[in-house]
Short mmCIF file of C-alpha atoms (C1' of nucleotides) in Angstrom, two decimals:
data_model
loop_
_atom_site.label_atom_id
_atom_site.label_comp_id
_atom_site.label_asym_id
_atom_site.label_seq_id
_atom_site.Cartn_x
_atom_site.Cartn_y
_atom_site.Cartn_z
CA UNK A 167 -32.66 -74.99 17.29
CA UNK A 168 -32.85 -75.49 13.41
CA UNK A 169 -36.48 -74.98 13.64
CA UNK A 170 -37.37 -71.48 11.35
CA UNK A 171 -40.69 -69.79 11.30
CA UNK A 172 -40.36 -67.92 7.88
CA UNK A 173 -43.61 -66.60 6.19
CA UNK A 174 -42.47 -68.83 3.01
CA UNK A 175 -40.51 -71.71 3.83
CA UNK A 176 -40.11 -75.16 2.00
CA UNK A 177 -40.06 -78.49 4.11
CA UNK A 178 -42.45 -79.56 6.42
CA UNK A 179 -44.23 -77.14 8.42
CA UNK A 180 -43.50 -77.35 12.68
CA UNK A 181 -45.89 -79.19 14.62
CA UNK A 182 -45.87 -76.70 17.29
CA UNK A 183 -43.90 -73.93 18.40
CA UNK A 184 -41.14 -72.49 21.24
CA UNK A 185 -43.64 -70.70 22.23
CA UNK A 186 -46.63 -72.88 22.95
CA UNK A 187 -44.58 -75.35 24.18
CA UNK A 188 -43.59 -72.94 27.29
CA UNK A 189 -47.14 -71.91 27.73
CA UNK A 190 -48.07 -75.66 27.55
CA UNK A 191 -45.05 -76.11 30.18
CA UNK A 192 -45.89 -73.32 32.52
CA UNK A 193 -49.17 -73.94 33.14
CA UNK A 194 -48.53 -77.87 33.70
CA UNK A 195 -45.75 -76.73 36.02
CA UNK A 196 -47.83 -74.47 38.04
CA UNK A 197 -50.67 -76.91 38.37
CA UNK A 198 -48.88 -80.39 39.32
CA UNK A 199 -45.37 -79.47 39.49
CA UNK A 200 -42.29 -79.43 37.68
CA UNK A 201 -41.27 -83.10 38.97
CA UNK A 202 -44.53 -84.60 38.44
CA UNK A 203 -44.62 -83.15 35.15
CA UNK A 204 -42.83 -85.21 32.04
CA UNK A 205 -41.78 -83.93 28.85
CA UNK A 206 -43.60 -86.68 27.10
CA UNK A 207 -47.18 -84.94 28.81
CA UNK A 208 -45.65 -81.67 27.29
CA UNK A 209 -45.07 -82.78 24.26
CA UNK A 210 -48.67 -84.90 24.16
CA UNK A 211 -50.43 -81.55 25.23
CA UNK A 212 -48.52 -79.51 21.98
CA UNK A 213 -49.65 -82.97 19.68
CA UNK A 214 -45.89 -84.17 19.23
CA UNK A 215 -43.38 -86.45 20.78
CA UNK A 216 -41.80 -85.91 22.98
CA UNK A 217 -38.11 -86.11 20.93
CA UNK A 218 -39.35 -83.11 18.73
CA UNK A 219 -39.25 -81.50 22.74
CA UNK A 220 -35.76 -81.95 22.63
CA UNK A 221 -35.45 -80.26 19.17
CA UNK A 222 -37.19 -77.14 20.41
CA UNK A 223 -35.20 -77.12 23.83
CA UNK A 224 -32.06 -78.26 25.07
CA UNK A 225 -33.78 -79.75 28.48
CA UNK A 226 -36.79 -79.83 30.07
CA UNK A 227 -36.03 -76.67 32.31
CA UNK A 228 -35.02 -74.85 29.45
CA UNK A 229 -38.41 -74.52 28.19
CA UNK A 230 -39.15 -71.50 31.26
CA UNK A 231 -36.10 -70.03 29.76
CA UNK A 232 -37.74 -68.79 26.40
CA UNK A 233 -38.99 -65.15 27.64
CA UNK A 234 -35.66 -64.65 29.65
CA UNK A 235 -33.47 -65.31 26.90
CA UNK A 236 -34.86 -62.56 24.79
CA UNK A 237 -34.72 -59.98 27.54
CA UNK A 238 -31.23 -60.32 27.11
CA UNK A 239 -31.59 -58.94 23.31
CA UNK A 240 -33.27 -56.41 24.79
CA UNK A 241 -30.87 -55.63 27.32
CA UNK A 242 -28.28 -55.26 24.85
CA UNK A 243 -30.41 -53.24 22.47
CA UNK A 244 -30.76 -50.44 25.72
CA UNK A 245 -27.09 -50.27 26.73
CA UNK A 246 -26.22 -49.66 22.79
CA UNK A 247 -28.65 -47.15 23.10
CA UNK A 248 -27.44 -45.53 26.67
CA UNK A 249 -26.70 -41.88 26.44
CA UNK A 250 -23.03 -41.52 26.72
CA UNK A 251 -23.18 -38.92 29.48
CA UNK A 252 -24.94 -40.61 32.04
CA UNK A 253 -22.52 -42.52 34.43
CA UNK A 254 -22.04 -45.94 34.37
CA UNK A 255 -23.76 -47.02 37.39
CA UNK A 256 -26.69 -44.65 36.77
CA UNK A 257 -27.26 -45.97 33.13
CA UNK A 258 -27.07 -49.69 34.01
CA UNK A 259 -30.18 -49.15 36.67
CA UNK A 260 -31.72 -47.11 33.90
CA UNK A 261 -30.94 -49.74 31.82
CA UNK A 262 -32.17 -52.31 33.32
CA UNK A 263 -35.44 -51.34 34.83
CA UNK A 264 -36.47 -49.85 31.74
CA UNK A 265 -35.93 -53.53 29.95
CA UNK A 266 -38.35 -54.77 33.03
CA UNK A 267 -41.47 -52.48 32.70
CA UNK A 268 -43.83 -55.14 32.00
CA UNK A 269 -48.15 -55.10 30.89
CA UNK A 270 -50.24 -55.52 33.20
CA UNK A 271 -51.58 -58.77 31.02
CA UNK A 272 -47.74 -60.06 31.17
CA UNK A 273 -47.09 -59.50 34.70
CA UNK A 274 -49.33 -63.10 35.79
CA UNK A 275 -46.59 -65.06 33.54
CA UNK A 276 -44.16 -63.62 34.71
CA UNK A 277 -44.98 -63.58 38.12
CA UNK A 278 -45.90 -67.89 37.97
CA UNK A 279 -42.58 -67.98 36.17
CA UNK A 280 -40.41 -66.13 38.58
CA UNK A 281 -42.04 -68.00 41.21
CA UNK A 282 -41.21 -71.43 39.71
CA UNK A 283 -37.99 -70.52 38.86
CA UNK A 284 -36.91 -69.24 42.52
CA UNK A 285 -38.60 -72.41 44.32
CA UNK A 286 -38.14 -75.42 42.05
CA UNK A 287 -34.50 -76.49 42.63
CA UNK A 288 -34.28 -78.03 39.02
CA UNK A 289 -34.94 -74.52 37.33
CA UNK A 290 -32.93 -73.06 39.75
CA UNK A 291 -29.58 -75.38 38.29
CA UNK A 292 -30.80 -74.47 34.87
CA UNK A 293 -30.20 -70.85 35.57
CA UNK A 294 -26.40 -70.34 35.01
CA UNK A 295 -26.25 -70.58 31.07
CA UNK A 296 -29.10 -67.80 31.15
CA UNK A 297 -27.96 -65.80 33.49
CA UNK A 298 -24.48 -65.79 32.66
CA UNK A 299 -25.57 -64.74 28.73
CA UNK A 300 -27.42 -61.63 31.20
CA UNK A 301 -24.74 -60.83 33.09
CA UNK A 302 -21.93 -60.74 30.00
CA UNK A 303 -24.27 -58.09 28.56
CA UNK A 304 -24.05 -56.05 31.18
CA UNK A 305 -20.30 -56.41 31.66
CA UNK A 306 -19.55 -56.12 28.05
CA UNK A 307 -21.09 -52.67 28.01
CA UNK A 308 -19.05 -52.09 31.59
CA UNK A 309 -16.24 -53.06 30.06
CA UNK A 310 -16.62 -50.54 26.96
CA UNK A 311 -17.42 -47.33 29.32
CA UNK A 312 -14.28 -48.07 31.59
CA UNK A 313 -12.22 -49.59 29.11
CA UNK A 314 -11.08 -52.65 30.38
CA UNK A 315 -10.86 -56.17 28.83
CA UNK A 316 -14.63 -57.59 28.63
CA UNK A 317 -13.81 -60.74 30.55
CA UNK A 318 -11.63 -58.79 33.17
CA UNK A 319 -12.30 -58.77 36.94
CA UNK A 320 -14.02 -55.62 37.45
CA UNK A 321 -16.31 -55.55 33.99
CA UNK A 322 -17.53 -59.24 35.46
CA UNK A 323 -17.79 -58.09 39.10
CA UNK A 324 -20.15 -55.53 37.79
CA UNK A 325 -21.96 -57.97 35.59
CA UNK A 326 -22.51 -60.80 38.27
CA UNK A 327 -23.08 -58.30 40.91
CA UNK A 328 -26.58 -56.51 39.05
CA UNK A 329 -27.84 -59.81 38.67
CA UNK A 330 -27.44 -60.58 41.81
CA UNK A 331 -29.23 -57.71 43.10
CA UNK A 332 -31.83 -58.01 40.69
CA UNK A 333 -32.19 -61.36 41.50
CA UNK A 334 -32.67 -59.97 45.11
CA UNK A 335 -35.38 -57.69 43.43
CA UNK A 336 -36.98 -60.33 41.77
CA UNK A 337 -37.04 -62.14 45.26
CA UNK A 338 -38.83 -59.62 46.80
CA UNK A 339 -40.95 -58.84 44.40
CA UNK A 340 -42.76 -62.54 44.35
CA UNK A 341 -42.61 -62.62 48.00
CA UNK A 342 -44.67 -59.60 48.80
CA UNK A 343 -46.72 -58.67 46.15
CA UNK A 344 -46.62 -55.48 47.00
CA UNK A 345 -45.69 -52.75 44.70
CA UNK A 346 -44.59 -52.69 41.45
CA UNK A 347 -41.07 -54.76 40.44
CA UNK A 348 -39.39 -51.89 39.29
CA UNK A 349 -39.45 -50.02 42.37
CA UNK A 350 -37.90 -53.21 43.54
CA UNK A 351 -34.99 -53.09 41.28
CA UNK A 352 -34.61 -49.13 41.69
CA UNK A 353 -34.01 -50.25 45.27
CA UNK A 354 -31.53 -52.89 44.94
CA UNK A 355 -29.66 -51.06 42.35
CA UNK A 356 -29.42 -47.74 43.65
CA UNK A 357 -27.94 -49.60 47.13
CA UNK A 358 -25.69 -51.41 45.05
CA UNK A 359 -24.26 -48.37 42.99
CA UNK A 360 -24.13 -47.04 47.00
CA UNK A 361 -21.93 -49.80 47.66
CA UNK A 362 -24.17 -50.30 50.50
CA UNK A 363 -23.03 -47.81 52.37
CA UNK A 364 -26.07 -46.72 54.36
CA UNK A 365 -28.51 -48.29 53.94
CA UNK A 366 -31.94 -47.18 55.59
CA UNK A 367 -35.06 -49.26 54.46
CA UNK A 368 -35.54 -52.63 52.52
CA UNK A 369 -38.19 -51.89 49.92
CA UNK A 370 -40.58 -49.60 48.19
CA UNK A 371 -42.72 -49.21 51.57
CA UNK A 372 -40.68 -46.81 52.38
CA UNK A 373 -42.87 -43.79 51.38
CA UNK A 374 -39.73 -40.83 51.52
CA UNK A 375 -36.81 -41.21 49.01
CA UNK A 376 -35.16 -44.62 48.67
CA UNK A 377 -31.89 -45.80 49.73
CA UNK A 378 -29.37 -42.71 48.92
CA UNK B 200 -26.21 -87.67 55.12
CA UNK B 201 -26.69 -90.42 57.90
CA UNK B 202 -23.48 -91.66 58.08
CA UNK B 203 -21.54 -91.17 61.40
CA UNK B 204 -18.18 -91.62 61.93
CA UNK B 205 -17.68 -91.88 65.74
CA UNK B 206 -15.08 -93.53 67.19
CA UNK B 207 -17.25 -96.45 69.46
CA UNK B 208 -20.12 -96.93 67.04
CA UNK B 209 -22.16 -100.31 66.77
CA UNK B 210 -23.29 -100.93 63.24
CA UNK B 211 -21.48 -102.07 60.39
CA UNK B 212 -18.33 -99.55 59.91
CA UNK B 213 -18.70 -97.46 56.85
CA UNK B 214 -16.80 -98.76 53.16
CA UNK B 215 -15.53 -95.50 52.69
CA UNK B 216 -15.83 -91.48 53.58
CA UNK B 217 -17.01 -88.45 51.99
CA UNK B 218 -13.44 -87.11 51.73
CA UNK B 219 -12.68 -90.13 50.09
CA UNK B 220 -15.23 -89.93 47.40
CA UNK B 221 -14.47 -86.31 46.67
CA UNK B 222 -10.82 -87.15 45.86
CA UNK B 223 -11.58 -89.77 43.81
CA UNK B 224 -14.22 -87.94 41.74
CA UNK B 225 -11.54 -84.55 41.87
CA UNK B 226 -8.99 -86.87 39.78
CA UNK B 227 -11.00 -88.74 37.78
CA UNK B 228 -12.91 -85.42 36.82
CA UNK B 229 -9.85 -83.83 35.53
CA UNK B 230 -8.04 -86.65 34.20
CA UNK B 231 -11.24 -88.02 31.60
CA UNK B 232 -13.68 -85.23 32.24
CA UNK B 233 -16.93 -84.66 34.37
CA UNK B 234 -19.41 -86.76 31.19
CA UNK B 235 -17.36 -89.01 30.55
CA UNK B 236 -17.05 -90.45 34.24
CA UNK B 237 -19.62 -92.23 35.87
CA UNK B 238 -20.68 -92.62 39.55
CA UNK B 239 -20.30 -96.11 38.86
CA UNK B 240 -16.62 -95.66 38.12
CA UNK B 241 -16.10 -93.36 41.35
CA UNK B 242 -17.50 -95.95 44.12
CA UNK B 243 -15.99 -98.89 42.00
CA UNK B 244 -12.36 -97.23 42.63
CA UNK B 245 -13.50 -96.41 46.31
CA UNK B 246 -14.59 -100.30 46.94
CA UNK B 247 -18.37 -99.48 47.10
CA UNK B 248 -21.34 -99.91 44.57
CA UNK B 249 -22.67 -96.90 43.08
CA UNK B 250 -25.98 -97.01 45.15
CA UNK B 251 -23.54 -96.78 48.46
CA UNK B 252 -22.40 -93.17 46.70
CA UNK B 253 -25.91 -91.19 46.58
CA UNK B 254 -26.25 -92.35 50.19
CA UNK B 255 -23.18 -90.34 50.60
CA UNK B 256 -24.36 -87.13 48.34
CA UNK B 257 -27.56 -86.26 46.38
CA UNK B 258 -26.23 -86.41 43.09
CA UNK B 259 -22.71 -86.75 41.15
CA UNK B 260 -22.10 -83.18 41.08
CA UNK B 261 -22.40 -82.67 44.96
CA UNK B 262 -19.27 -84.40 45.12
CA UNK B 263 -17.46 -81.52 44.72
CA UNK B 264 -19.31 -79.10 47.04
CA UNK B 265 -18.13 -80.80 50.03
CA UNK B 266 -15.06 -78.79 50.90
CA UNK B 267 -17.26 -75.53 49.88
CA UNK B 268 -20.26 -76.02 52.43
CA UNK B 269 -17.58 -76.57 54.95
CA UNK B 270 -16.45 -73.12 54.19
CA UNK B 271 -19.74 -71.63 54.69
CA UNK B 272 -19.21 -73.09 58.41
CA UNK B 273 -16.02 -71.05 58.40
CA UNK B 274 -17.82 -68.30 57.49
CA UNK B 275 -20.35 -67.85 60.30
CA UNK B 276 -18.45 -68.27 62.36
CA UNK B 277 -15.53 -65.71 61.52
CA UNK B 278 -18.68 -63.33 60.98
CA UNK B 279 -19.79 -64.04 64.75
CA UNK B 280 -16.12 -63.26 65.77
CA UNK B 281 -16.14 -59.78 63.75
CA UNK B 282 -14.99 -56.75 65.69
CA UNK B 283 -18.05 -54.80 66.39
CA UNK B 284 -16.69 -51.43 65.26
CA UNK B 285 -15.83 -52.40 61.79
CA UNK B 286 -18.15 -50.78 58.60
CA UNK B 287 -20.41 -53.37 57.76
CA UNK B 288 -18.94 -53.96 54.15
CA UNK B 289 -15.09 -53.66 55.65
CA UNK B 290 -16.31 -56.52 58.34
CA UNK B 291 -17.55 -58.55 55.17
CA UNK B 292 -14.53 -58.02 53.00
CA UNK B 293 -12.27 -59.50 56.21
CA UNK B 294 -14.30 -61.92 57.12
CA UNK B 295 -14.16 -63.32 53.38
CA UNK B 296 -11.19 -62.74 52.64
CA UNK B 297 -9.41 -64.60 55.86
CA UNK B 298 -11.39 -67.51 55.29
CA UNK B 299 -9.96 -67.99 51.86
CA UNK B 300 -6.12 -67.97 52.82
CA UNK B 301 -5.56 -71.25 51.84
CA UNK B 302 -2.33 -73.60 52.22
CA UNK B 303 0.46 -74.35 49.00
CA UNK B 304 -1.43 -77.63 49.34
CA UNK B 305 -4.36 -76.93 49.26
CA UNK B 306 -4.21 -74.48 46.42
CA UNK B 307 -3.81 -77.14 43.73
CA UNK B 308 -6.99 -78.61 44.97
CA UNK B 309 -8.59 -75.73 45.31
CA UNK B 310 -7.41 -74.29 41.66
CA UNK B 311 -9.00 -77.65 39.85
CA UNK B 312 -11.89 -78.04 41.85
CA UNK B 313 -12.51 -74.24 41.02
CA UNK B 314 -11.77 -75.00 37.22
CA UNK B 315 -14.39 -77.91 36.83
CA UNK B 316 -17.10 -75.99 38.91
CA UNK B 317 -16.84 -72.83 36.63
CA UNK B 318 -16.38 -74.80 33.01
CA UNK B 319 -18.34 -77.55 33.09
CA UNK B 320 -22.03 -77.13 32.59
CA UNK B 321 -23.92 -79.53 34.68
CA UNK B 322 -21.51 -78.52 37.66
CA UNK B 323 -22.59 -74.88 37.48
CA UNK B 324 -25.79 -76.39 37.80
CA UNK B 325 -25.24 -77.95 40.52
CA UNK B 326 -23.86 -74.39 42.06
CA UNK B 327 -27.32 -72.78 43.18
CA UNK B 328 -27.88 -74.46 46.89
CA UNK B 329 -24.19 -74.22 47.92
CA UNK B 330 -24.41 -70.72 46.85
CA UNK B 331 -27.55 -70.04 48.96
CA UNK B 332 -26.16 -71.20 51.86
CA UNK B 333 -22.99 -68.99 51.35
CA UNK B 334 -25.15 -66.00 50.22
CA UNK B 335 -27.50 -66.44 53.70
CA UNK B 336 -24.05 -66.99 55.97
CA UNK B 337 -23.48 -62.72 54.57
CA UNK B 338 -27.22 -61.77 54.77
CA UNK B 339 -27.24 -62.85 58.27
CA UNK B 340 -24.74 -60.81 58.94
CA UNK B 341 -25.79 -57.90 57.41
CA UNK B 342 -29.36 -58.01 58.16
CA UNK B 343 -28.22 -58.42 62.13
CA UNK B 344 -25.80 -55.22 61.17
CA UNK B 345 -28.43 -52.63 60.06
CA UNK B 346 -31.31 -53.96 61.76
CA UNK B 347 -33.51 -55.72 59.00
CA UNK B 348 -35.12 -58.67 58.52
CA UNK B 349 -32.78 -61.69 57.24
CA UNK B 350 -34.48 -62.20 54.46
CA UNK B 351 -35.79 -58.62 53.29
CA UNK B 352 -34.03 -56.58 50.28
CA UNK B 353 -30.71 -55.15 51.21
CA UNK B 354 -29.17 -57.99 53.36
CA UNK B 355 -30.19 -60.19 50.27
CA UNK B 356 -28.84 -57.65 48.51
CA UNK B 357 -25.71 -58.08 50.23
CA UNK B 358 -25.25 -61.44 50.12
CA UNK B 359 -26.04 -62.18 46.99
CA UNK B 360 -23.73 -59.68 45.63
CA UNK B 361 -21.00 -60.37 47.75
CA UNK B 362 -20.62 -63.79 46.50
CA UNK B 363 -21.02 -62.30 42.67
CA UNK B 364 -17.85 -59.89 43.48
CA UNK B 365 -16.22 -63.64 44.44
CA UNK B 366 -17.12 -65.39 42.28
CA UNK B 367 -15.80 -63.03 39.47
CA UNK B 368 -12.20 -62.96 41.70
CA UNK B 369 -12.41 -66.65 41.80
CA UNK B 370 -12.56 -66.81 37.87
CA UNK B 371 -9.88 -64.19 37.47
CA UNK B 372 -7.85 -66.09 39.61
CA UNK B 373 -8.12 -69.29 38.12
CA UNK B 374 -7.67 -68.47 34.54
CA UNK B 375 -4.70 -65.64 35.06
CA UNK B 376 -3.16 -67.53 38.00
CA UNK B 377 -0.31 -64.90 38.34
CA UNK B 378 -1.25 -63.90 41.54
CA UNK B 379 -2.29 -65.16 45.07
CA UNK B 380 -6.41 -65.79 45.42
CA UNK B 381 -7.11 -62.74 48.52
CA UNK B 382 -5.29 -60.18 46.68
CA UNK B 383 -8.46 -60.73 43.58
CA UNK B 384 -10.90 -60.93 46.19
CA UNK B 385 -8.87 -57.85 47.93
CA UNK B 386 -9.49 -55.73 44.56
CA UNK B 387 -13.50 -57.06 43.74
CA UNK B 388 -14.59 -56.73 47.47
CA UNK B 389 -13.43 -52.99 47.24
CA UNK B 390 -14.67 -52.24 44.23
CA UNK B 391 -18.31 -53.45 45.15
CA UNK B 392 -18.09 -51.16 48.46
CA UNK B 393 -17.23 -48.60 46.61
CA UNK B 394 -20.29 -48.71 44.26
CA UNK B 395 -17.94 -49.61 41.48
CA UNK B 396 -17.29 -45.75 40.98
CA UNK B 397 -14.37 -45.21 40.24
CA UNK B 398 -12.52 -48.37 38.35
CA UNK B 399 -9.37 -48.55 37.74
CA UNK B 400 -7.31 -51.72 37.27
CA UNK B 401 -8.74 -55.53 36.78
CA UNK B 402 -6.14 -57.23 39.39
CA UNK B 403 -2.77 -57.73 40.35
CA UNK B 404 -1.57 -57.33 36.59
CA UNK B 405 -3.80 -55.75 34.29
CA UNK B 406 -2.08 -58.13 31.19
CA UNK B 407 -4.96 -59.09 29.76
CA UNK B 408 -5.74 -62.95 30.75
CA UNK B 409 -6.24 -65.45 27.62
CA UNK B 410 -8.95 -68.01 29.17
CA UNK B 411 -12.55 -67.16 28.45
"C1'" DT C 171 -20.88 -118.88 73.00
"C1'" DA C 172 -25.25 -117.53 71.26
"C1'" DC C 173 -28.41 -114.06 70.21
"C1'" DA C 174 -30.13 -109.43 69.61
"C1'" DT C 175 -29.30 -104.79 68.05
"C1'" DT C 176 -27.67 -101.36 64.98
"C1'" DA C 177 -25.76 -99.07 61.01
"C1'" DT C 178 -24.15 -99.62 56.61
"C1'" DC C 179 -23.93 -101.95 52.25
"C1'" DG C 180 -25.42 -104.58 47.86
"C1'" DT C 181 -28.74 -106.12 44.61
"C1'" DC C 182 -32.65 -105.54 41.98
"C1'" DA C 183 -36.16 -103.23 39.54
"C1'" DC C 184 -37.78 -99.14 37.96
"C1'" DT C 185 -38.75 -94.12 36.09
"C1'" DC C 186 -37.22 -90.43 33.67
"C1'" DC C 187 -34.07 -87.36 31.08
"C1'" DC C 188 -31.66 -87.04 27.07
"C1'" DT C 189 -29.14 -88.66 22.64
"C1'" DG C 190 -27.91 -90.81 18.11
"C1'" DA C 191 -29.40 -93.15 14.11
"C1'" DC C 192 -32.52 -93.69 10.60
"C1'" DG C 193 -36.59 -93.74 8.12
"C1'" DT C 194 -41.01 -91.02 7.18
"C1'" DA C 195 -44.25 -87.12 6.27
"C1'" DA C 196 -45.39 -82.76 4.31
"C1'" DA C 197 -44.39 -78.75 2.11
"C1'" DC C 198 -42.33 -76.32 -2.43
"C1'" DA C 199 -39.77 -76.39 -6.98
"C1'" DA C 200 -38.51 -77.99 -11.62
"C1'" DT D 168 -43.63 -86.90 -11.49
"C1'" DT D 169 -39.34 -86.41 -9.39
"C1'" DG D 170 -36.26 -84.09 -6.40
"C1'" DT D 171 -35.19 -81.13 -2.46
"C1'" DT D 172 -35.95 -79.27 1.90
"C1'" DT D 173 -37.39 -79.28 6.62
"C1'" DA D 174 -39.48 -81.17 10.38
"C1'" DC D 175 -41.22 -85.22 12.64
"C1'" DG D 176 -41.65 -90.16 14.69
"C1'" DT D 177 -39.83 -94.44 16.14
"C1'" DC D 178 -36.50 -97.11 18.16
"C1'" DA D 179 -32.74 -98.41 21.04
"C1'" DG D 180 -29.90 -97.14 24.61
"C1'" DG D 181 -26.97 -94.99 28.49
"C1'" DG D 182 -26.77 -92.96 32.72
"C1'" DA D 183 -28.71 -90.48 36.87
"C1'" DG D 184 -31.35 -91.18 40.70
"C1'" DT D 185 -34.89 -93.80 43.93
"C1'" DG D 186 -37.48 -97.27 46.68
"C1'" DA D 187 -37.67 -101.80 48.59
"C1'" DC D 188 -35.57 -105.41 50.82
"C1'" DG D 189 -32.37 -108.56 52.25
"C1'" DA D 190 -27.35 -109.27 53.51
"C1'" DT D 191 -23.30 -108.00 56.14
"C1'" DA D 192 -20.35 -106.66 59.89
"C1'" DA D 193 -19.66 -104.43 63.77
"C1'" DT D 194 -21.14 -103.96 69.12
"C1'" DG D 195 -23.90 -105.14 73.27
"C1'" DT D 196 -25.99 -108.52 76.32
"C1'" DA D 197 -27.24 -113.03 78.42
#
DNA sequence: TACATTATCGTCACTCCCTGACGTAAACAA
DNA sequence: TTGTTTACGTCAGGGAGTGACGATAATGTA
């Protein structure tokens, strides 16, 4: 993605923008489908062609990408800024629900994104790059507090294995409509750091404590 | 899939087999690379034309998840055969582990097949289906164990990151290859019932692995 | 044998995703 | 003006995947 956005630059200026092009994108794929949507309608919509697409994102699914991507920053941003004390378990929940407390005005997209995302087979094979880039932040700081190798088995089991539960959050989440997606992810991750060991209730209707 | 292969059927008898196809795309996958090999090529060397192929699977990369949703049968069914009084997670950890004591044979198919589905790109893409159907074979299980909905948090929970924990042996195993596949998911499955509390070594040999 | 039935295969035409090559347009600088 | 930089558009093309339709090769029946 050569494309820079600098107050002051010197060539050409973009046509469009990462950025418009997934709002563009998101709302096409909500109203007619990701299928019956090309990029060259995309493209038409943001007033280029459909190859300057292709500069902006490596494939058409990437484009629902954009905002997930740059949680990741985020998520490494938090764990650098963990408090050493807190075990490691406890600070990647922390962690990681604190990087998902979303606006109220935010939680629409990323509701119709999440939706898309977990429904539409084609964004659901464009996932791995994105979540593996996730799931390497979280192992990487793993792999610091217990001090193992970053890409060794237990730093990557604890990586792949948030997601996951997340993921299982995220599920949820979209499904019911419910309650708010952190309590979601408390849920999942707190039964996770449990090792599932006994577990009582599946979600935030439980009014009492959670799953111990 | 409507191809049958009784033994007394009526139509005209099929040009090749699924098994067929598989082995043919397995070598020439390795031996020029998963890009640079086209379905063309693959039903050319198994006598058919290339339309005759995506009767057999849905796209070029499902050629390789044929031996893995034939596991997932495995699965259920040592999961329906799982001693009653076993912990929930212990019953998992079994069940998983027995079904993936493979053959000497088999493990050299098993090792590449492995290798191409967690380097190359568009095959992780093609991951997230096969992996559902895995994931749900656990859920089942565990939602039927503690009494909640198949589909509700913690069985999806449980599923999901069960396969995570595996998938992170499965990587270990393949780029260290020092040690037999069930002792890696042995040491992951443990770790995730245990909450991942109290880490101590990455595998078998805790020499730190040079691939990835 | 002749004909019907059935299941699979091959050919053709087509859409769409995505890429490489190459020239063009629009900004700033000297 | 002239040059440099950066982004864009056009063009040609390969390969995946699909629908339509006829051809082929087996079995079953008269």
């Amino acid at each position: 993605m050569p494309i820079s956005h600098d107050a002051a630059r010197r060539g050409r200026p973009p046509g469009t923008s990462p950025r418009e092009l997934e709002l563009i994108a998101l709302r096409l794929f909500t109203e007619q489908g990701f299928e019956n949507t090309t990029v060259d309608q995309i493209a038409a919509e943001a007033g280029v062609s459909s190859r300057t697409f292709f500069r902006y994102f490596d494939s058409k699914a990437a484009v629902l990408w954009y905002a997930f991507d740059h949680e990741v920053e985020a998520l490494r941003a938090a764990f650098a800024a963990a408090p050493e004390r807190l075990p490691l378990m406890d600070a990647v929940r922390q962690v990681v629900v604190s990087v998902n407390r979303y606006t109220a005005d935010d939680v629409a997209e990323l509701r119709r994104r999440i939706n898309l995302i977990s429904t539409v087979p084609a964004l659901q094979a464009s996932a791995a790059p994105h979540y593996d880039a996730w799931e390497r932040a979280v192992s990487d700081f793993a792999a610091e507090r217990i001090g193992h190798p970053p890409d060794s088995l237990i730093p990557m089991a604890i990586g792949r294995t948030t997601l996951a539960a997340c993921r299982a959050a995220f599920d949820q989440w979209v499904a019911n409509a419910d309650a708010d997606l952190t309590v979601y992810l408390e849920s999942a991750l707190r039964a996770l750091a449990a090792g599932f060991q006994h577990p009582r209730r599946t979600g935030p209707v439980s009014r009492r404590g959670h799953v111990r």
